[in-house]
């Protein structure tokens, strides 16, 4: 597709390669300089169709699983289509170029303008869906984007970009609106891209997020997930269990929004566990729990040979009986949280940690403890019939998203039946060292010029401003 050919790593002129990509990106941006919103939206739609097209959605899903060994084809097809369709819905409803807002009463007119060439750092878990998701948002602001894939996902991301470029060309756009780093992808290329670009949007390892923030370039990074979900008493346990199962097993638990811990109220415990077993869960014995610990972690790190694998493969690796091999996910009891309790961390596998707590106060405390250890700011959930309880979670916990009675994986990154915008990148606020505390969206990819004219004076009296204070404390 006219991109630099791969060469041996030692022969790569890193700075020259990135300089070339940046120049092409700026030239492509210039071709959109006079485009109106409708024309920009056509470019966004072209990107969406390039991955949403059924044959492409499947081919890229199959390629992603073959390349990375992570997740399942059917789940990745859903990611490639559902996330893309939802994001397109959101983007088509927004104004990002020209006049995007006019407030006559305040004498303000706002103009949307590009941020520049965007570096999109993408993870191996979503080597097709995440690049297009970010590209759609970037191009919505009339920007160009350069995809920096993980080495494991390079082939899939490269093919994804090729298809996107073909669709852009078909619609009469400069294909360099989207580019991808050439093979062999390495840290030097990614870091140089971070240095030269105008905005970094980083999803993936926390090391990459920290590099993005320390690059000297404006950056948006996201935090790590480790979702705890409360199961309250007096609910439809089968409904909750089915949602948890669907969410936990989706793409073999590669999503950062996948449930990692269940915190179950004591008087709900037996009914909840029975429902989870009916939904396909397997409760590990003490010996099997130890096998999970010994297998899932090697020298303190998640075992790449078992994460994101099908449940029958996990059951075999855990040394579980034949009955476990037909189950969909595995549950293991835990009491503690922290480095000495690996089950309290994110697991990237169909293993759910289960905590039994005496009451709702204890549940809130446990969720807070889990998030403070790993997953700060990201999200939590609750299955309850009492509207006061999720409100309390939202008021008391340092978390960006609290999902109520939802399959967490499907709701956290946007859903057709909740108000969150569709994204594959979840900001986690300063709690996780992030610059945004919302789902990544188009507004993060535009600069805004404010045209300011005078209006009638809006100046309160001193009495209006200070009167109440003076009355209580004196002047």
Short mmCIF file of C-alpha atoms in Angstrom, two decimals:
data_model
loop_
_atom_site.label_atom_id
_atom_site.label_comp_id
_atom_site.label_asym_id
_atom_site.label_seq_id
_atom_site.Cartn_x
_atom_site.Cartn_y
_atom_site.Cartn_z
CA UNK A 1 0.00 0.00 0.00
CA UNK A 2 2.90 2.36 -0.65
CA UNK A 3 4.31 2.03 2.85
CA UNK A 4 7.99 1.51 3.71
CA UNK A 5 9.05 -2.09 3.22
CA UNK A 6 10.25 -4.15 6.16
CA UNK A 7 14.01 -4.33 6.60
CA UNK A 8 16.32 -5.96 9.14
CA UNK A 9 16.05 -4.14 12.46
CA UNK A 10 19.69 -3.06 12.46
CA UNK A 11 19.28 -1.28 9.11
CA UNK A 12 16.25 0.79 10.04
CA UNK A 13 16.64 4.57 10.13
CA UNK A 14 13.96 5.07 12.76
CA UNK A 15 13.79 8.83 12.61
CA UNK A 16 13.61 8.91 8.80
CA UNK A 17 10.83 6.33 8.67
CA UNK A 18 8.66 8.22 11.16
CA UNK A 19 9.44 11.55 9.51
CA UNK A 20 8.22 10.08 6.22
CA UNK A 21 5.01 8.72 7.74
CA UNK A 22 4.33 12.05 9.43
CA UNK A 23 4.83 13.98 6.18
CA UNK A 24 2.38 11.73 4.40
CA UNK A 25 -0.10 12.07 7.23
CA UNK A 26 0.08 15.86 7.11
CA UNK A 27 -0.40 15.82 3.35
CA UNK A 28 -3.48 13.63 3.77
CA UNK A 29 -4.84 15.99 6.41
CA UNK A 30 -4.37 18.91 4.02
CA UNK A 31 -6.68 17.16 1.56
CA UNK A 32 -9.47 17.46 4.16
CA UNK A 33 -8.78 21.12 4.94
CA UNK A 34 -11.84 22.40 3.08
CA UNK A 35 -14.04 19.33 3.63
CA UNK A 36 -17.40 19.92 5.26
CA UNK A 37 -18.90 17.70 7.95
CA UNK A 38 -20.70 15.50 5.43
CA UNK A 39 -17.50 14.77 3.53
CA UNK A 40 -15.52 14.04 6.68
CA UNK A 41 -18.31 11.72 7.78
CA UNK A 42 -17.94 9.81 4.51
CA UNK A 43 -14.31 9.13 5.37
CA UNK A 44 -15.35 7.87 8.81
CA UNK A 45 -17.99 5.65 7.23
CA UNK A 46 -15.43 4.26 4.78
CA UNK A 47 -13.20 3.24 7.69
CA UNK A 48 -16.14 1.64 9.48
CA UNK A 49 -17.25 -0.31 6.41
CA UNK A 50 -13.72 -1.62 5.81
CA UNK A 51 -13.96 -3.76 8.96
CA UNK A 52 -17.74 -4.10 9.28
CA UNK A 53 -18.07 -5.72 5.83
CA UNK A 54 -18.88 -9.35 6.74
CA UNK A 55 -16.06 -11.01 4.81
CA UNK A 56 -13.52 -8.57 6.25
CA UNK A 57 -14.86 -8.86 9.80
CA UNK A 58 -14.41 -12.63 9.68
CA UNK A 59 -11.08 -12.67 7.87
CA UNK A 60 -9.55 -10.19 10.32
CA UNK A 61 -10.97 -12.09 13.31
CA UNK A 62 -9.47 -15.34 12.06
CA UNK A 63 -6.17 -13.64 11.37
CA UNK A 64 -6.10 -12.06 14.84
CA UNK A 65 -6.59 -15.40 16.59
CA UNK A 66 -4.01 -17.10 14.36
CA UNK A 67 -1.45 -14.33 14.92
CA UNK A 68 -1.83 -13.76 18.65
CA UNK A 69 -3.30 -16.99 19.97
CA UNK A 70 -5.66 -14.85 22.03
CA UNK A 71 -9.45 -15.00 22.12
CA UNK A 72 -11.97 -16.56 19.77
CA UNK A 73 -12.93 -15.91 16.18
CA UNK A 74 -16.65 -15.47 16.81
CA UNK A 75 -16.06 -12.98 19.63
CA UNK A 76 -13.65 -10.96 17.52
CA UNK A 77 -16.17 -10.85 14.69
CA UNK A 78 -18.60 -9.30 17.18
CA UNK A 79 -15.95 -6.80 18.26
CA UNK A 80 -15.18 -5.92 14.66
CA UNK A 81 -18.85 -5.31 13.90
CA UNK A 82 -20.72 -4.30 17.05
CA UNK A 83 -18.10 -1.87 18.35
CA UNK A 84 -17.64 -0.39 14.89
CA UNK A 85 -21.36 0.03 14.27
CA UNK A 86 -21.92 1.59 17.69
CA UNK A 87 -19.00 3.96 17.28
CA UNK A 88 -20.27 4.96 13.85
CA UNK A 89 -23.68 5.72 15.38
CA UNK A 90 -22.07 7.97 17.98
CA UNK A 91 -19.81 9.72 15.49
CA UNK A 92 -22.52 10.44 12.95
CA UNK A 93 -24.41 12.35 15.66
CA UNK A 94 -21.53 14.72 16.43
CA UNK A 95 -20.19 17.89 14.81
CA UNK A 96 -16.44 18.19 14.69
CA UNK A 97 -15.51 20.49 11.76
CA UNK A 98 -16.54 24.06 11.06
CA UNK A 99 -19.06 25.53 13.49
CA UNK A 100 -19.80 22.81 16.03
CA UNK A 101 -21.76 24.90 18.55
CA UNK A 102 -23.33 28.37 18.72
CA UNK A 103 -24.54 29.99 21.93
CA UNK A 104 -26.05 33.35 21.01
CA UNK A 105 -27.01 34.20 24.58
CA UNK A 106 -23.38 34.02 25.66
CA UNK A 107 -21.92 35.36 22.42
CA UNK A 108 -19.92 32.21 21.73
CA UNK A 109 -19.35 30.33 18.51
CA UNK A 110 -17.17 27.19 18.65
CA UNK A 111 -15.19 25.89 15.70
CA UNK A 112 -13.79 22.36 15.59
CA UNK A 113 -10.27 21.94 14.22
CA UNK A 114 -7.85 19.00 13.89
CA UNK A 115 -5.33 18.09 16.57
CA UNK A 116 -2.87 16.81 13.93
CA UNK A 117 -1.36 13.43 13.16
CA UNK A 118 -2.41 10.95 15.84
CA UNK A 119 -0.32 8.02 17.03
CA UNK A 120 -2.64 5.16 17.97
CA UNK A 121 -0.86 2.62 20.16
CA UNK A 122 -2.87 -0.62 19.98
CA UNK A 123 -2.81 -3.90 21.96
CA UNK A 124 -2.49 -7.50 20.82
CA UNK A 125 -5.91 -8.31 22.27
CA UNK A 126 -7.68 -6.22 19.61
CA UNK A 127 -5.33 -5.90 16.63
CA UNK A 128 -8.15 -5.05 14.19
CA UNK A 129 -11.01 -3.50 16.14
CA UNK A 130 -8.96 -1.03 18.19
CA UNK A 131 -7.02 0.45 15.23
CA UNK A 132 -10.24 1.13 13.32
CA UNK A 133 -12.05 2.40 16.42
CA UNK A 134 -9.31 4.95 17.05
CA UNK A 135 -8.95 5.79 13.37
CA UNK A 136 -12.67 6.56 13.08
CA UNK A 137 -12.48 8.98 16.00
CA UNK A 138 -9.30 10.59 14.71
CA UNK A 139 -10.54 11.06 11.14
CA UNK A 140 -13.86 12.40 12.51
CA UNK A 141 -11.80 15.41 13.59
CA UNK A 142 -10.16 15.65 10.13
CA UNK A 143 -6.91 14.22 11.48
CA UNK A 144 -4.63 11.54 10.09
CA UNK A 145 -3.66 8.52 12.17
CA UNK A 146 -0.66 6.21 12.33
CA UNK A 147 -1.27 2.82 13.91
CA UNK A 148 1.44 1.41 16.18
CA UNK A 149 0.48 -2.24 16.69
CA UNK A 150 1.89 -4.72 19.14
CA UNK A 151 4.44 -7.04 17.51
CA UNK A 152 2.10 -10.00 18.07
CA UNK A 153 -0.73 -8.26 16.24
CA UNK A 154 1.35 -6.64 13.49
CA UNK A 155 0.16 -8.81 10.60
CA UNK A 156 -3.50 -8.36 11.52
CA UNK A 157 -3.16 -4.63 12.09
CA UNK A 158 -1.28 -4.23 8.81
CA UNK A 159 -4.01 -6.06 6.90
CA UNK A 160 -6.66 -4.02 8.72
CA UNK A 161 -4.99 -0.80 7.61
CA UNK A 162 -4.63 -2.10 4.05
CA UNK A 163 -8.38 -2.75 3.86
CA UNK A 164 -9.11 0.66 5.37
CA UNK A 165 -6.85 2.40 2.85
CA UNK A 166 -8.55 0.58 -0.03
CA UNK A 167 -11.96 1.73 1.20
CA UNK A 168 -10.76 5.33 1.58
CA UNK A 169 -9.37 5.32 -1.95
CA UNK A 170 -12.65 3.92 -3.27
CA UNK A 171 -14.45 6.91 -1.76
CA UNK A 172 -11.94 9.39 -3.20
CA UNK A 173 -9.86 10.05 -0.08
CA UNK A 174 -6.10 10.12 0.41
CA UNK A 175 -5.36 6.66 1.86
CA UNK A 176 -2.62 8.15 4.02
CA UNK A 177 -5.33 9.30 6.40
CA UNK A 178 -4.48 5.95 8.00
CA UNK A 179 -1.03 4.35 8.04
CA UNK A 180 0.68 1.65 10.07
CA UNK A 181 4.22 1.27 11.33
CA UNK A 182 6.27 -0.97 9.02
CA UNK A 183 7.71 -4.31 10.00
CA UNK A 184 9.60 -5.08 12.08
CA UNK A 185 7.70 -3.12 14.73
CA UNK A 186 9.85 -2.38 17.75
CA UNK A 187 10.02 -0.04 20.73
CA UNK A 188 12.33 2.37 18.92
CA UNK A 189 9.82 2.97 16.13
CA UNK A 190 6.93 3.38 18.55
CA UNK A 191 8.85 5.77 20.79
CA UNK A 192 9.98 7.87 17.83
CA UNK A 193 6.38 8.02 16.62
CA UNK A 194 5.35 9.21 20.07
CA UNK A 195 8.01 11.92 19.88
CA UNK A 196 7.07 13.24 16.43
CA UNK A 197 3.27 12.98 16.39
CA UNK A 198 0.82 15.62 17.61
CA UNK A 199 -1.27 13.43 19.92
CA UNK A 200 -0.77 9.95 21.37
CA UNK A 201 -3.72 7.71 22.19
CA UNK A 202 -2.37 4.67 23.99
CA UNK A 203 -4.21 1.45 24.77
CA UNK A 204 -2.32 -1.56 26.02
CA UNK A 205 0.39 -2.18 28.55
CA UNK A 206 0.89 0.26 31.37
CA UNK A 207 4.53 0.52 30.31
CA UNK A 208 3.38 1.96 26.98
CA UNK A 209 0.98 4.31 28.75
CA UNK A 210 3.80 5.62 30.96
CA UNK A 211 6.05 6.04 27.90
CA UNK A 212 3.28 8.00 26.19
CA UNK A 213 2.88 10.37 29.11
CA UNK A 214 6.64 10.89 29.42
CA UNK A 215 7.19 11.44 25.68
CA UNK A 216 6.71 15.21 25.75
CA UNK A 217 3.76 14.88 23.35
CA UNK A 218 0.14 15.42 24.48
CA UNK A 219 -1.12 11.96 25.36
CA UNK A 220 -4.25 10.07 26.34
CA UNK A 221 -3.65 6.77 28.10
CA UNK A 222 -5.99 4.29 29.69
CA UNK A 223 -5.75 2.27 32.88
CA UNK A 224 -5.71 -1.44 33.59
CA UNK A 225 -8.92 -3.33 34.23
CA UNK A 226 -9.61 -5.69 37.12
CA UNK A 227 -13.37 -5.54 37.41
CA UNK A 228 -15.09 -6.55 40.66
CA UNK A 229 -18.86 -7.13 40.57
CA UNK A 230 -21.18 -7.39 43.56
CA UNK A 231 -24.03 -9.91 43.65
CA UNK A 232 -26.69 -8.61 46.03
CA UNK A 233 -29.39 -10.66 47.74
CA UNK A 234 -33.00 -10.87 46.61
CA UNK A 235 -32.36 -10.67 42.86
CA UNK A 236 -32.99 -12.85 39.82
CA UNK A 237 -29.84 -14.93 40.28
CA UNK A 238 -30.16 -16.78 36.98
CA UNK A 239 -30.40 -13.50 35.07
CA UNK A 240 -27.29 -12.18 36.80
CA UNK A 241 -25.43 -15.46 36.26
CA UNK A 242 -26.25 -15.57 32.55
CA UNK A 243 -24.99 -12.01 32.10
CA UNK A 244 -21.81 -12.73 34.04
CA UNK A 245 -21.19 -15.91 32.03
CA UNK A 246 -21.73 -14.17 28.68
CA UNK A 247 -19.43 -11.35 29.69
CA UNK A 248 -16.72 -13.45 31.33
CA UNK A 249 -16.44 -15.90 28.45
CA UNK A 250 -16.52 -13.31 25.64
CA UNK A 251 -13.30 -13.48 23.62
CA UNK A 252 -11.89 -15.78 26.30
CA UNK A 253 -11.74 -12.92 28.82
CA UNK A 254 -9.31 -10.72 26.90
CA UNK A 255 -11.38 -7.59 27.51
CA UNK A 256 -10.21 -5.15 30.18
CA UNK A 257 -13.90 -4.92 31.14
CA UNK A 258 -14.29 -8.63 31.83
CA UNK A 259 -15.35 -9.54 35.37
CA UNK A 260 -12.37 -10.67 37.43
CA UNK A 261 -13.93 -10.95 40.88
CA UNK A 262 -17.41 -11.60 42.24
CA UNK A 263 -18.19 -10.20 45.67
CA UNK A 264 -21.25 -12.08 46.93
CA UNK A 265 -23.36 -11.06 49.93
CA UNK A 266 -23.53 -13.88 52.48
CA UNK A 267 -27.28 -14.50 52.38
CA UNK A 268 -27.14 -14.60 48.56
CA UNK A 269 -24.13 -16.88 48.32
CA UNK A 270 -25.69 -20.32 47.94
CA UNK A 271 -28.34 -19.17 45.45
CA UNK A 272 -25.80 -17.16 43.46
CA UNK A 273 -23.28 -20.00 43.21
CA UNK A 274 -26.02 -22.44 42.18
CA UNK A 275 -27.14 -20.04 39.44
CA UNK A 276 -23.56 -19.51 38.26
CA UNK A 277 -23.11 -23.28 38.05
CA UNK A 278 -26.31 -23.58 36.04
CA UNK A 279 -24.94 -20.91 33.69
CA UNK A 280 -21.81 -22.99 33.07
CA UNK A 281 -19.54 -22.21 35.99
CA UNK A 282 -17.33 -24.73 37.79
CA UNK A 283 -16.37 -24.19 41.42
CA UNK A 284 -12.82 -25.32 42.06
CA UNK A 285 -12.01 -27.43 45.08
CA UNK A 286 -9.19 -26.34 47.38
CA UNK A 287 -6.75 -28.61 45.53
CA UNK A 288 -7.95 -27.39 42.14
CA UNK A 289 -7.69 -23.79 43.35
CA UNK A 290 -4.03 -24.41 44.12
CA UNK A 291 -3.53 -25.92 40.67
CA UNK A 292 -5.03 -22.74 39.18
CA UNK A 293 -2.56 -20.64 41.14
CA UNK A 294 0.38 -22.84 40.17
CA UNK A 295 -0.59 -22.88 36.47
CA UNK A 296 -1.93 -19.39 35.78
CA UNK A 297 1.14 -17.61 37.13
CA UNK A 298 4.79 -18.38 36.42
CA UNK A 299 7.36 -16.47 38.46
CA UNK A 300 4.71 -13.89 39.33
CA UNK A 301 3.63 -13.29 35.73
CA UNK A 302 0.58 -14.55 33.88
CA UNK A 303 1.34 -17.70 31.92
CA UNK A 304 1.08 -16.85 28.22
CA UNK A 305 0.46 -20.48 27.40
CA UNK A 306 -2.89 -20.56 29.21
CA UNK A 307 -4.33 -17.03 29.19
CA UNK A 308 -7.19 -16.31 26.78
CA UNK A 309 -7.60 -20.00 25.91
CA UNK A 310 -10.76 -22.05 25.51
CA UNK A 311 -12.17 -23.44 28.78
CA UNK A 312 -11.49 -27.10 27.94
CA UNK A 313 -7.82 -26.24 27.42
CA UNK A 314 -7.79 -24.44 30.77
CA UNK A 315 -9.47 -27.37 32.53
CA UNK A 316 -6.84 -29.71 31.15
CA UNK A 317 -4.02 -27.37 32.20
CA UNK A 318 -5.51 -27.06 35.68
CA UNK A 319 -5.75 -30.84 36.03
CA UNK A 320 -9.50 -30.74 36.50
CA UNK A 321 -11.84 -33.72 36.00
CA UNK A 322 -13.74 -34.45 32.77
CA UNK A 323 -16.85 -32.70 34.10
CA UNK A 324 -14.95 -29.41 34.22
CA UNK A 325 -13.99 -29.60 30.55
CA UNK A 326 -17.57 -28.99 29.47
CA UNK A 327 -17.91 -25.90 31.69
CA UNK A 328 -17.61 -22.34 30.42
CA UNK A 329 -15.69 -20.67 33.26
CA UNK A 330 -14.07 -21.49 36.58
CA UNK A 331 -14.59 -20.05 40.05
CA UNK A 332 -12.06 -20.03 42.87
CA UNK A 333 -12.64 -18.80 46.40
CA UNK A 334 -10.44 -16.10 47.90
CA UNK A 335 -10.36 -13.95 51.04
CA UNK A 336 -7.39 -11.65 50.67
CA UNK A 337 -6.33 -8.88 48.30
CA UNK A 338 -2.80 -7.88 47.27
CA UNK A 339 0.49 -9.27 46.04
CA UNK A 340 0.19 -12.35 48.25
CA UNK A 341 -3.20 -13.14 46.67
CA UNK A 342 -2.75 -13.37 42.88
CA UNK A 343 -6.39 -14.23 42.37
CA UNK A 344 -7.26 -10.65 43.35
CA UNK A 345 -5.52 -9.39 40.20
CA UNK A 346 -6.59 -9.35 36.54
CA UNK A 347 -6.41 -12.85 35.10
CA UNK A 348 -7.04 -12.59 31.32
CA UNK A 349 -8.63 -16.01 31.51
CA UNK A 350 -11.96 -17.59 32.31
CA UNK A 351 -11.18 -17.71 36.01
CA UNK A 352 -13.45 -15.78 38.37
CA UNK A 353 -12.33 -15.03 41.90
CA UNK A 354 -15.16 -15.33 44.42
CA UNK A 355 -15.35 -13.42 47.70
CA UNK A 356 -18.03 -14.14 50.30
CA UNK A 357 -18.80 -11.12 52.50
CA UNK A 358 -21.23 -10.70 55.36
CA UNK A 359 -23.18 -7.66 54.13
CA UNK A 360 -23.26 -4.77 51.69
CA UNK A 361 -20.92 -2.62 53.78
CA UNK A 362 -18.33 -5.39 53.58
CA UNK A 363 -18.96 -5.72 49.84
CA UNK A 364 -18.26 -2.03 49.24
CA UNK A 365 -15.09 -2.28 51.33
CA UNK A 366 -13.92 -5.35 49.39
CA UNK A 367 -14.54 -3.75 46.00
CA UNK A 368 -12.66 -0.65 47.13
CA UNK A 369 -9.77 -2.82 48.31
CA UNK A 370 -9.61 -4.73 45.00
CA UNK A 371 -9.65 -1.56 42.90
CA UNK A 372 -7.03 0.11 45.09
CA UNK A 373 -4.77 -2.90 44.54
CA UNK A 374 -5.27 -3.26 40.78
CA UNK A 375 -7.74 -1.58 38.45
CA UNK A 376 -7.92 1.84 40.07
CA UNK A 377 -10.46 4.09 38.40
CA UNK A 378 -11.57 1.59 35.79
CA UNK A 379 -15.01 0.18 36.66
CA UNK A 380 -17.09 -2.04 38.87
CA UNK A 381 -20.57 -3.49 38.72
CA UNK A 382 -23.49 -4.66 40.79
CA UNK A 383 -26.48 -6.93 40.33
CA UNK A 384 -29.19 -5.64 42.65
CA UNK A 385 -32.85 -4.66 42.91
CA UNK A 386 -32.09 -1.81 45.32
CA UNK A 387 -31.36 1.48 43.46
CA UNK A 388 -29.73 2.99 46.54
CA UNK A 389 -26.84 0.53 46.45
CA UNK A 390 -25.33 1.41 43.05
CA UNK A 391 -25.79 5.06 43.95
CA UNK A 392 -23.66 4.46 47.03
CA UNK A 393 -20.97 2.78 44.93
CA UNK A 394 -20.90 5.79 42.60
CA UNK A 395 -20.67 8.20 45.53
CA UNK A 396 -18.02 6.37 47.54
CA UNK A 397 -15.70 4.59 45.11
CA UNK A 398 -12.89 6.13 43.05
CA UNK A 399 -14.08 4.61 39.81
CA UNK A 400 -15.16 6.02 36.44
CA UNK A 401 -17.95 3.57 35.62
CA UNK A 402 -20.45 1.71 37.83
CA UNK A 403 -22.60 -0.69 35.80
CA UNK A 404 -25.95 -1.84 37.17
CA UNK A 405 -27.46 -5.23 36.24
CA UNK A 406 -25.41 -5.49 33.04
CA UNK A 407 -23.02 -7.89 31.37
CA UNK A 408 -19.95 -5.85 32.14
CA UNK A 409 -17.91 -6.52 29.00
CA UNK A 410 -20.78 -5.52 26.74
CA UNK A 411 -21.85 -2.45 28.70
CA UNK A 412 -18.62 -0.83 29.81
CA UNK A 413 -17.34 0.15 26.39
CA UNK A 414 -20.72 1.43 25.24
CA UNK A 415 -23.99 -0.33 24.57
CA UNK A 416 -27.17 0.20 22.62
CA UNK A 417 -29.07 0.16 25.92
CA UNK A 418 -26.92 2.44 28.06
CA UNK A 419 -25.61 5.97 27.68
CA UNK A 420 -21.88 5.27 27.40
CA UNK A 421 -20.34 5.93 24.02
CA UNK A 422 -18.84 3.00 22.12
CA UNK A 423 -15.10 2.64 22.50
CA UNK A 424 -12.36 0.10 23.05
CA UNK A 425 -10.36 2.51 25.25
CA UNK A 426 -11.60 3.35 28.72
CA UNK A 427 -10.13 6.32 30.55
CA UNK A 428 -9.73 5.79 34.30
CA UNK A 429 -9.04 9.30 35.59
CA UNK A 430 -6.18 10.45 37.73
CA UNK A 431 -6.82 7.43 39.95
CA UNK A 432 -5.00 5.41 37.28
CA UNK A 433 -2.70 8.21 36.15
CA UNK A 434 -4.90 8.94 33.11
CA UNK A 435 -5.73 12.30 31.58
CA UNK A 436 -9.39 11.42 30.90
CA UNK A 437 -12.12 10.00 33.12
CA UNK A 438 -14.54 8.83 30.46
CA UNK A 439 -14.72 6.57 27.44
CA UNK A 440 -12.44 7.72 24.64
CA UNK A 441 -14.53 9.64 22.09
CA UNK A 442 -14.41 12.14 19.23
CA UNK A 443 -14.08 15.14 21.56
CA UNK A 444 -10.55 14.05 22.42
CA UNK A 445 -9.51 14.44 18.77
CA UNK A 446 -10.41 18.07 18.11
CA UNK A 447 -9.15 21.47 19.11
CA UNK A 448 -11.76 24.16 19.59
CA UNK A 449 -11.53 27.81 18.58
CA UNK A 450 -13.90 30.11 20.49
CA UNK A 451 -15.26 33.16 18.66
CA UNK A 452 -16.23 35.60 21.39
CA UNK A 453 -18.50 38.63 20.97
CA UNK A 454 -19.87 40.93 23.64
CA UNK A 455 -23.28 40.39 25.23
CA UNK A 456 -25.26 42.23 27.87
CA UNK A 457 -23.26 42.63 31.05
CA UNK A 458 -23.53 39.74 33.47
CA UNK A 459 -22.02 41.17 36.65
CA UNK A 460 -23.72 40.38 39.97
CA UNK A 461 -23.54 42.81 42.87
CA UNK A 462 -21.11 42.34 45.73
CA UNK A 463 -24.08 41.65 47.98
CA UNK A 464 -25.17 38.77 45.75
CA UNK A 465 -21.72 37.26 45.80
CA UNK A 466 -20.62 37.86 49.40
CA UNK A 467 -23.85 38.57 51.28
CA UNK A 468 -24.44 35.07 52.63
CA UNK A 469 -20.80 34.75 53.67
CA UNK A 470 -20.82 38.17 55.37
CA UNK A 471 -24.02 37.21 57.18
CA UNK A 472 -22.40 34.12 58.69
CA UNK A 473 -18.83 35.22 59.27
CA UNK A 474 -18.73 38.99 58.96
CA UNK A 475 -16.67 41.14 56.61
#
